[in-house]
Amino acid sequence: MTIRRTFLGAAVLAIFATTAGSALANKPLVMGFSQVGAESEWRTANTRSIKEAAKKEGIILKFADAQQKQENQVKAIRSFIAQRVDVIAFSPVVESGWDTVLREARNAKIPVILTDRAVNAADKTLYTTFIGSDFVEEGRRAGRWLVEHAKKTPQRTLNIVELQGTVGSAPALDRQKGFAEAIAGHPNLKIVRSQTGDFTRAKGKEVMEAFLKAQGKNINVLYAHNDDMAIGAIQAIEEAGLKPGKDIVIVSIDGVKGAFEAMMAGKLNVTVECSPLLGPQLMKVARDIKAGRPVPKRIVTEEGVFPAEVAAKEYPNRKY
Ligand code: GYE
């Protein structure tokens, strides 16, 4: 009797354990995602991509918009830790100042995925992987396009104004560096002013107005770290009675639809692609990490360069 009861009990327990086990395995993965904000067309497309991919993959997404403030991102990450999410992903608004909060995530044994922007932490074990573009290369591509363009007028000095992205952000630092590298050794290409427009249209317009006021007509080229600032600047240039894309050659980065429209209207000369469609890759990597599969430390997005001449042909293919 006792033996039978024990056996039965064990059998019931075994069944229970199996059910509980599979229930655990089927439990949807929970991801906490801290987004930079909604500062640009790029960012809106990035958010959409992440939300859609999570839905498609059956991943529960806790999404927090930081309105371009690091302190909000830190708060969001701490709240994800408190909620014991399975994975934390975030796009760090600036590069530095993350060590403490990342250590807290590590102590809680919650893996962290960086998307889009990098951190400059010396301790690389503070995050599992970084998915995103090579921003230095994007800056080089923008610079190389300009070097080619300038070959048409080799005797002419071209005064360049630069609209930088958010101060201290990986894309602003890297795009500045890559561009400077590509135009170095071309003394006719001179950066005469460089200031942040915080990756927004409004600031891009405002800073371009200040550039125009300070430089008068002595601006030949605008290099904008993103399309939105270029689009804002186009307005300022037109309001100053000049022709964007002609009087002032404009080079920018992202490849959003707004940039293609500006190119088709002859107001923008080239955009270097930076894909925001990181959602599907992010969800896949999150699953791999959760399943204990090894993931690469760096996953680089593939991108191209689109000059105005191909804009109309490429426009229908653009997904963001
Ligand atoms: O280029 C800009 C956005 O981090 C790559 O952020 C991203 C940048 C993008 O605001 O438009």
CSV table of C-alpha atoms and ligand atoms in Angstrom, one decimal:
chain,number,residue,atom,x,y,z
A,1,MET,CA,0.0,0.0,0.0
A,2,THR,CA,2.7,2.4,1.1
A,3,ILE,CA,4.9,1.4,-1.8
A,4,ARG,CA,1.9,1.8,-4.2
A,5,ARG,CA,1.1,5.2,-2.9
A,6,THR,CA,4.7,6.4,-3.2
A,7,PHE,CA,4.9,5.1,-6.7
A,8,LEU,CA,1.6,6.9,-7.6
A,9,GLY,CA,2.8,10.0,-5.9
A,10,ALA,CA,6.1,9.9,-7.8
A,11,ALA,CA,4.2,9.4,-11.1
A,12,VAL,CA,1.9,12.3,-10.5
A,13,LEU,CA,4.9,14.4,-9.5
A,14,ALA,CA,6.7,13.4,-12.7
A,15,ILE,CA,3.8,14.4,-14.8
A,16,PHE,CA,3.4,17.7,-13.0
A,17,ALA,CA,7.1,18.4,-13.4
A,18,THR,CA,7.0,17.8,-17.1
A,19,THR,CA,4.0,20.0,-17.6
A,20,ALA,CA,5.6,22.7,-15.5
A,21,GLY,CA,8.8,22.3,-17.6
A,22,SER,CA,7.1,22.7,-20.9
A,23,ALA,CA,4.9,25.5,-19.6
A,24,LEU,CA,8.2,27.2,-18.6
A,25,ALA,CA,9.7,26.6,-22.1
A,26,ASN,CA,6.6,28.0,-23.7
A,27,LYS,CA,6.5,31.0,-21.5
A,28,PRO,CA,6.9,34.1,-23.8
A,29,LEU,CA,10.1,35.9,-23.6
A,30,VAL,CA,9.9,39.3,-22.0
A,31,MET,CA,12.1,42.1,-23.3
A,32,GLY,CA,12.5,45.5,-21.8
A,33,PHE,CA,13.5,48.0,-24.5
A,34,SER,CA,14.6,51.6,-23.8
A,35,GLN,CA,14.4,53.7,-26.9
A,36,VAL,CA,16.2,57.0,-27.4
A,37,GLY,CA,13.1,59.0,-28.3
A,38,ALA,CA,11.2,60.0,-31.4
A,39,GLU,CA,13.6,62.6,-32.7
A,40,SER,CA,13.8,61.6,-36.4
A,41,GLU,CA,12.1,59.6,-39.2
A,42,TRP,CA,14.8,57.1,-38.7
A,43,ARG,CA,13.9,56.6,-35.1
A,44,THR,CA,10.2,56.3,-35.8
A,45,ALA,CA,11.0,53.5,-38.4
A,46,ASN,CA,13.3,51.9,-35.8
A,47,THR,CA,10.6,51.8,-33.2
A,48,ARG,CA,8.0,50.4,-35.6
A,49,SER,CA,10.5,47.7,-36.7
A,50,ILE,CA,11.1,46.7,-33.1
A,51,LYS,CA,7.4,46.6,-32.1
A,52,GLU,CA,6.4,44.7,-35.2
A,53,ALA,CA,9.1,42.1,-34.9
A,54,ALA,CA,8.3,41.5,-31.2
A,55,LYS,CA,4.7,41.0,-32.0
A,56,LYS,CA,5.5,38.6,-34.9
A,57,GLU,CA,7.8,36.6,-32.7
A,58,GLY,CA,5.4,36.4,-29.7
A,59,ILE,CA,7.9,38.3,-27.6
A,60,ILE,CA,6.4,40.5,-24.8
A,61,LEU,CA,7.9,44.0,-25.3
A,62,LYS,CA,8.0,46.5,-22.5
A,63,PHE,CA,8.8,49.7,-24.4
A,64,ALA,CA,10.0,52.9,-22.8
A,65,ASP,CA,10.7,56.2,-24.7
A,66,ALA,CA,13.5,58.2,-23.0
A,67,GLN,CA,12.8,61.5,-24.9
A,68,GLN,CA,16.5,61.8,-25.7
A,69,LYS,CA,17.5,61.8,-22.0
A,70,GLN,CA,20.0,59.5,-20.5
A,71,GLU,CA,18.5,59.7,-17.0
A,72,ASN,CA,15.2,58.4,-18.4
A,73,GLN,CA,17.0,55.5,-20.0
A,74,VAL,CA,18.8,54.6,-16.7
A,75,LYS,CA,15.4,54.7,-14.9
A,76,ALA,CA,13.8,52.5,-17.5
A,77,ILE,CA,16.7,50.0,-17.3
A,78,ARG,CA,16.4,49.9,-13.5
A,79,SER,CA,12.7,49.3,-13.7
A,80,PHE,CA,13.3,46.4,-16.2
A,81,ILE,CA,15.7,44.9,-13.7
A,82,ALA,CA,13.1,45.2,-10.9
A,83,GLN,CA,10.5,43.6,-13.1
A,84,ARG,CA,13.0,40.7,-13.8
A,85,VAL,CA,12.5,40.8,-17.6
A,86,ASP,CA,14.4,38.1,-19.6
A,87,VAL,CA,16.4,40.4,-21.7
A,88,ILE,CA,17.1,44.2,-21.7
A,89,ALA,CA,17.8,45.9,-25.0
A,90,PHE,CA,18.5,49.6,-25.5
A,91,SER,CA,19.8,52.2,-27.8
A,92,PRO,CA,22.1,54.4,-25.7
A,93,VAL,CA,21.5,58.1,-26.4
A,94,VAL,CA,25.1,58.9,-25.6
A,95,GLU,CA,28.2,56.7,-25.4
A,96,SER,CA,29.4,57.2,-21.8
A,97,GLY,CA,28.1,56.9,-18.3
A,98,TRP,CA,26.5,53.4,-18.5
A,99,ASP,CA,28.8,51.3,-16.3
A,100,THR,CA,26.9,51.4,-13.1
A,101,VAL,CA,23.5,50.5,-14.5
A,102,LEU,CA,25.0,47.8,-16.7
A,103,ARG,CA,26.7,46.3,-13.7
A,104,GLU,CA,23.3,46.2,-11.9
A,105,ALA,CA,21.8,44.3,-14.9
A,106,ARG,CA,24.8,41.9,-14.8
A,107,ASN,CA,24.4,41.3,-11.1
A,108,ALA,CA,20.7,40.5,-11.7
A,109,LYS,CA,21.9,38.1,-14.4
A,110,ILE,CA,19.8,39.8,-17.1
A,111,PRO,CA,21.6,39.9,-20.5
A,112,VAL,CA,21.8,43.3,-22.2
A,113,ILE,CA,21.7,43.8,-26.0
A,114,LEU,CA,22.8,47.2,-27.4
A,115,THR,CA,21.0,48.2,-30.6
A,116,ASP,CA,21.8,51.0,-33.0
A,117,ARG,CA,24.2,52.9,-30.8
A,118,ALA,CA,27.2,51.8,-28.9
A,119,VAL,CA,28.5,52.5,-25.3
A,120,ASN,CA,32.2,53.2,-24.7
A,121,ALA,CA,32.5,51.0,-21.5
A,122,ALA,CA,35.9,49.5,-21.1
A,123,ASP,CA,34.4,46.3,-19.7
A,124,LYS,CA,32.9,44.6,-22.8
A,125,THR,CA,31.3,41.9,-20.6
A,126,LEU,CA,28.8,44.5,-19.5
A,127,TYR,CA,26.7,43.7,-22.6
A,128,THR,CA,26.2,40.5,-24.6
A,129,THR,CA,26.2,41.9,-28.2
A,130,PHE,CA,25.8,45.1,-30.2
A,131,ILE,CA,23.6,45.2,-33.3
A,132,GLY,CA,23.9,48.2,-35.5
A,133,SER,CA,25.6,50.2,-38.3
A,134,ASP,CA,29.2,51.1,-38.7
A,135,PHE,CA,28.8,54.9,-38.3
A,136,VAL,CA,32.5,55.7,-39.0
A,137,GLU,CA,32.1,54.0,-42.4
A,138,GLU,CA,28.9,56.0,-43.0
A,139,GLY,CA,30.9,59.2,-42.4
A,140,ARG,CA,33.6,58.0,-44.7
A,141,ARG,CA,31.0,57.2,-47.4
A,142,ALA,CA,29.6,60.8,-47.1
A,143,GLY,CA,33.1,62.2,-47.3
A,144,ARG,CA,34.2,60.0,-50.3
A,145,TRP,CA,31.1,61.1,-52.2
A,146,LEU,CA,32.1,64.7,-51.6
A,147,VAL,CA,35.7,64.1,-52.7
A,148,GLU,CA,34.4,62.7,-56.0
A,149,HIS,CA,32.0,65.5,-56.4
A,150,ALA,CA,34.7,68.1,-55.8
A,151,LYS,CA,36.8,66.6,-58.6
A,152,LYS,CA,34.6,68.4,-61.0
A,153,THR,CA,36.0,71.8,-59.8
A,154,PRO,CA,39.5,70.9,-58.6
A,155,GLN,CA,40.6,74.6,-58.3
A,156,ARG,CA,37.7,75.6,-56.2
A,157,THR,CA,37.8,75.7,-52.4
A,158,LEU,CA,34.5,74.3,-50.9
A,159,ASN,CA,33.5,75.7,-47.6
A,160,ILE,CA,31.6,73.0,-45.6
A,161,VAL,CA,29.3,73.5,-42.7
A,162,GLU,CA,28.5,70.4,-40.6
A,163,LEU,CA,25.4,69.7,-38.6
A,164,GLN,CA,26.3,67.3,-36.0
A,165,GLY,CA,24.0,64.8,-34.3
A,166,THR,CA,23.4,64.6,-30.5
A,167,VAL,CA,26.5,65.6,-28.6
A,168,GLY,CA,28.3,62.6,-27.2
A,169,SER,CA,26.2,60.1,-29.2
A,170,ALA,CA,28.0,57.3,-31.1
A,171,PRO,CA,26.6,58.3,-34.5
A,172,ALA,CA,27.6,62.0,-34.1
A,173,LEU,CA,31.1,61.1,-32.9
A,174,ASP,CA,31.7,58.5,-35.5
A,175,ARG,CA,30.2,60.3,-38.5
A,176,GLN,CA,32.3,63.3,-37.7
A,177,LYS,CA,35.4,61.2,-37.5
A,178,GLY,CA,34.7,59.1,-40.7
A,179,PHE,CA,33.9,62.2,-42.8
A,180,ALA,CA,37.0,64.1,-41.5
A,181,GLU,CA,39.1,61.1,-42.4
A,182,ALA,CA,37.8,60.8,-45.9
A,183,ILE,CA,38.3,64.5,-46.8
A,184,ALA,CA,41.7,64.7,-45.1
A,185,GLY,CA,44.4,65.3,-47.7
A,186,HIS,CA,42.0,67.4,-49.8
A,187,PRO,CA,42.9,71.0,-48.8
A,188,ASN,CA,40.2,72.5,-51.0
A,189,LEU,CA,37.6,70.8,-48.8
A,190,LYS,CA,37.3,72.9,-45.6
A,191,ILE,CA,35.0,72.6,-42.7
A,192,VAL,CA,34.3,76.2,-41.7
A,193,ARG,CA,31.6,75.6,-39.0
A,194,SER,CA,30.4,72.6,-37.1
A,195,GLN,CA,27.6,72.5,-34.5
A,196,THR,CA,25.0,70.1,-33.1
A,197,GLY,CA,21.4,70.1,-34.4
A,198,ASP,CA,20.6,67.2,-32.1
A,199,PHE,CA,19.3,65.0,-35.0
A,200,THR,CA,16.0,67.0,-35.3
A,201,ARG,CA,14.5,69.0,-38.1
A,202,ALA,CA,13.8,72.0,-35.8
A,203,LYS,CA,17.3,72.3,-34.6
A,204,GLY,CA,18.8,71.6,-38.0
A,205,LYS,CA,16.8,74.5,-39.3
A,206,GLU,CA,17.8,76.8,-36.4
A,207,VAL,CA,21.5,76.0,-36.6
A,208,MET,CA,21.6,76.3,-40.4
A,209,GLU,CA,20.0,79.8,-40.0
A,210,ALA,CA,22.9,80.7,-37.7
A,211,PHE,CA,25.4,79.3,-40.1
A,212,LEU,CA,23.9,81.4,-43.0
A,213,LYS,CA,24.0,84.5,-40.8
A,214,ALA,CA,27.6,84.0,-39.8
A,215,GLN,CA,29.0,82.9,-43.2
A,216,GLY,CA,26.8,84.8,-45.6
A,217,LYS,CA,27.0,83.2,-49.1
A,218,ASN,CA,30.3,81.5,-48.2
A,219,ILE,CA,28.8,78.1,-47.7
A,220,ASN,CA,29.2,75.6,-50.5
A,221,VAL,CA,28.4,72.3,-48.8
A,222,LEU,CA,26.3,71.1,-45.9
A,223,TYR,CA,27.2,67.8,-44.3
A,224,ALA,CA,24.3,66.8,-42.0
A,225,HIS,CA,24.7,63.8,-39.7
A,226,ASN,CA,21.1,62.8,-40.5
A,227,ASP,CA,18.4,63.5,-43.1
A,228,ASP,CA,16.1,65.2,-40.7
A,229,MET,CA,18.6,68.0,-39.9
A,230,ALA,CA,19.3,68.3,-43.7
A,231,ILE,CA,15.5,68.7,-44.3
A,232,GLY,CA,15.3,71.3,-41.6
A,233,ALA,CA,18.3,73.1,-43.1
A,234,ILE,CA,16.8,73.0,-46.6
A,235,GLN,CA,14.0,75.2,-45.3
A,236,ALA,CA,16.5,77.6,-43.8
A,237,ILE,CA,18.4,77.8,-47.1
A,238,GLU,CA,15.3,78.4,-49.1
A,239,GLU,CA,14.1,81.1,-46.7
A,240,ALA,CA,17.5,82.8,-47.1
A,241,GLY,CA,16.8,82.9,-50.9
A,242,LEU,CA,19.3,80.2,-51.9
A,243,LYS,CA,18.8,77.0,-53.8
A,244,PRO,CA,19.4,73.9,-51.7
A,245,GLY,CA,21.1,71.1,-53.7
A,246,LYS,CA,22.5,73.7,-56.1
A,247,ASP,CA,23.9,76.8,-54.4
A,248,ILE,CA,24.7,74.6,-51.4
A,249,VAL,CA,25.4,70.9,-52.0
A,250,ILE,CA,23.9,68.7,-49.4
A,251,VAL,CA,25.2,65.4,-48.1
A,252,SER,CA,23.3,63.5,-45.4
A,253,ILE,CA,22.9,60.2,-43.7
A,254,ASP,CA,20.0,57.7,-43.0
A,255,GLY,CA,18.2,57.3,-46.4
A,256,VAL,CA,14.7,57.9,-45.1
A,257,LYS,CA,11.8,58.5,-47.5
A,258,GLY,CA,11.9,62.3,-46.7
A,259,ALA,CA,15.5,62.3,-48.1
A,260,PHE,CA,14.4,60.6,-51.3
A,261,GLU,CA,11.6,63.1,-51.7
A,262,ALA,CA,14.1,65.9,-51.2
A,263,MET,CA,16.5,64.4,-53.8
A,264,MET,CA,13.6,64.0,-56.3
A,265,ALA,CA,12.8,67.6,-55.8
A,266,GLY,CA,16.5,68.4,-56.5
A,267,LYS,CA,17.1,69.8,-53.0
A,268,LEU,CA,19.4,67.1,-51.6
A,269,ASN,CA,22.4,65.6,-53.4
A,270,VAL,CA,23.1,62.3,-51.7
A,271,THR,CA,22.1,60.2,-48.7
A,272,VAL,CA,24.2,57.5,-47.1
A,273,GLU,CA,22.0,54.6,-46.0
A,274,CYS,CA,21.7,53.7,-42.3
A,275,SER,CA,19.1,51.0,-41.8
A,276,PRO,CA,16.7,51.3,-38.8
A,277,LEU,CA,15.1,48.0,-39.5
A,278,LEU,CA,16.8,46.2,-36.7
A,279,GLY,CA,13.7,44.6,-35.1
A,280,PRO,CA,13.9,41.1,-36.7
A,281,GLN,CA,17.6,40.7,-35.9
A,282,LEU,CA,17.1,41.9,-32.4
A,283,MET,CA,14.3,39.4,-31.6
A,284,LYS,CA,16.3,36.5,-33.1
A,285,VAL,CA,19.4,37.4,-31.0
A,286,ALA,CA,17.3,37.7,-27.9
A,287,ARG,CA,15.9,34.2,-28.5
A,288,ASP,CA,19.4,32.8,-29.1
A,289,ILE,CA,20.7,34.3,-25.9
A,290,LYS,CA,17.8,33.0,-23.9
A,291,ALA,CA,18.4,29.5,-25.4
A,292,GLY,CA,22.0,29.7,-24.4
A,293,ARG,CA,23.2,29.7,-28.1
A,294,PRO,CA,26.4,31.7,-28.7
A,295,VAL,CA,25.9,35.0,-30.4
A,296,PRO,CA,28.6,37.3,-32.0
A,297,LYS,CA,29.7,40.3,-30.0
A,298,ARG,CA,29.1,42.6,-32.9
A,299,ILE,CA,26.5,42.4,-35.6
A,300,VAL,CA,26.9,45.0,-38.4
A,301,THR,CA,24.0,46.2,-40.5
A,302,GLU,CA,24.5,46.2,-44.3
A,303,GLU,CA,23.9,49.5,-46.1
A,304,GLY,CA,24.4,51.5,-49.4
A,305,VAL,CA,24.8,55.0,-50.7
A,306,PHE,CA,22.1,56.7,-52.8
A,307,PRO,CA,22.9,59.8,-54.9
A,308,ALA,CA,20.0,62.0,-56.3
A,309,GLU,CA,20.4,60.4,-59.7
A,310,VAL,CA,18.9,57.1,-58.5
A,311,ALA,CA,16.3,58.6,-56.1
A,312,ALA,CA,13.2,58.2,-58.3
A,313,LYS,CA,14.1,54.7,-59.3
A,314,GLU,CA,14.8,53.6,-55.7
A,315,TYR,CA,12.0,55.4,-54.0
A,316,PRO,CA,9.3,52.7,-54.5
A,317,ASN,CA,11.7,50.1,-52.9
A,318,ARG,CA,12.3,52.1,-49.7
A,319,LYS,CA,10.8,50.6,-46.6
A,320,TYR,CA,11.3,53.5,-44.2
B,1,GYE,O1,20.9,58.5,-37.9
B,1,GYE,C1,19.3,59.6,-36.6
B,1,GYE,C2,18.7,59.2,-35.3
B,1,GYE,O2,21.3,56.4,-34.0
B,1,GYE,C3,21.6,55.8,-36.2
B,1,GYE,O3,19.7,58.5,-34.6
B,1,GYE,C4,20.8,56.5,-35.3
B,1,GYE,C5,20.6,58.0,-35.5
B,1,GYE,C6,20.0,58.3,-36.9
B,1,GYE,O4,18.1,60.2,-34.6
B,1,GYE,O5,18.4,60.0,-37.5
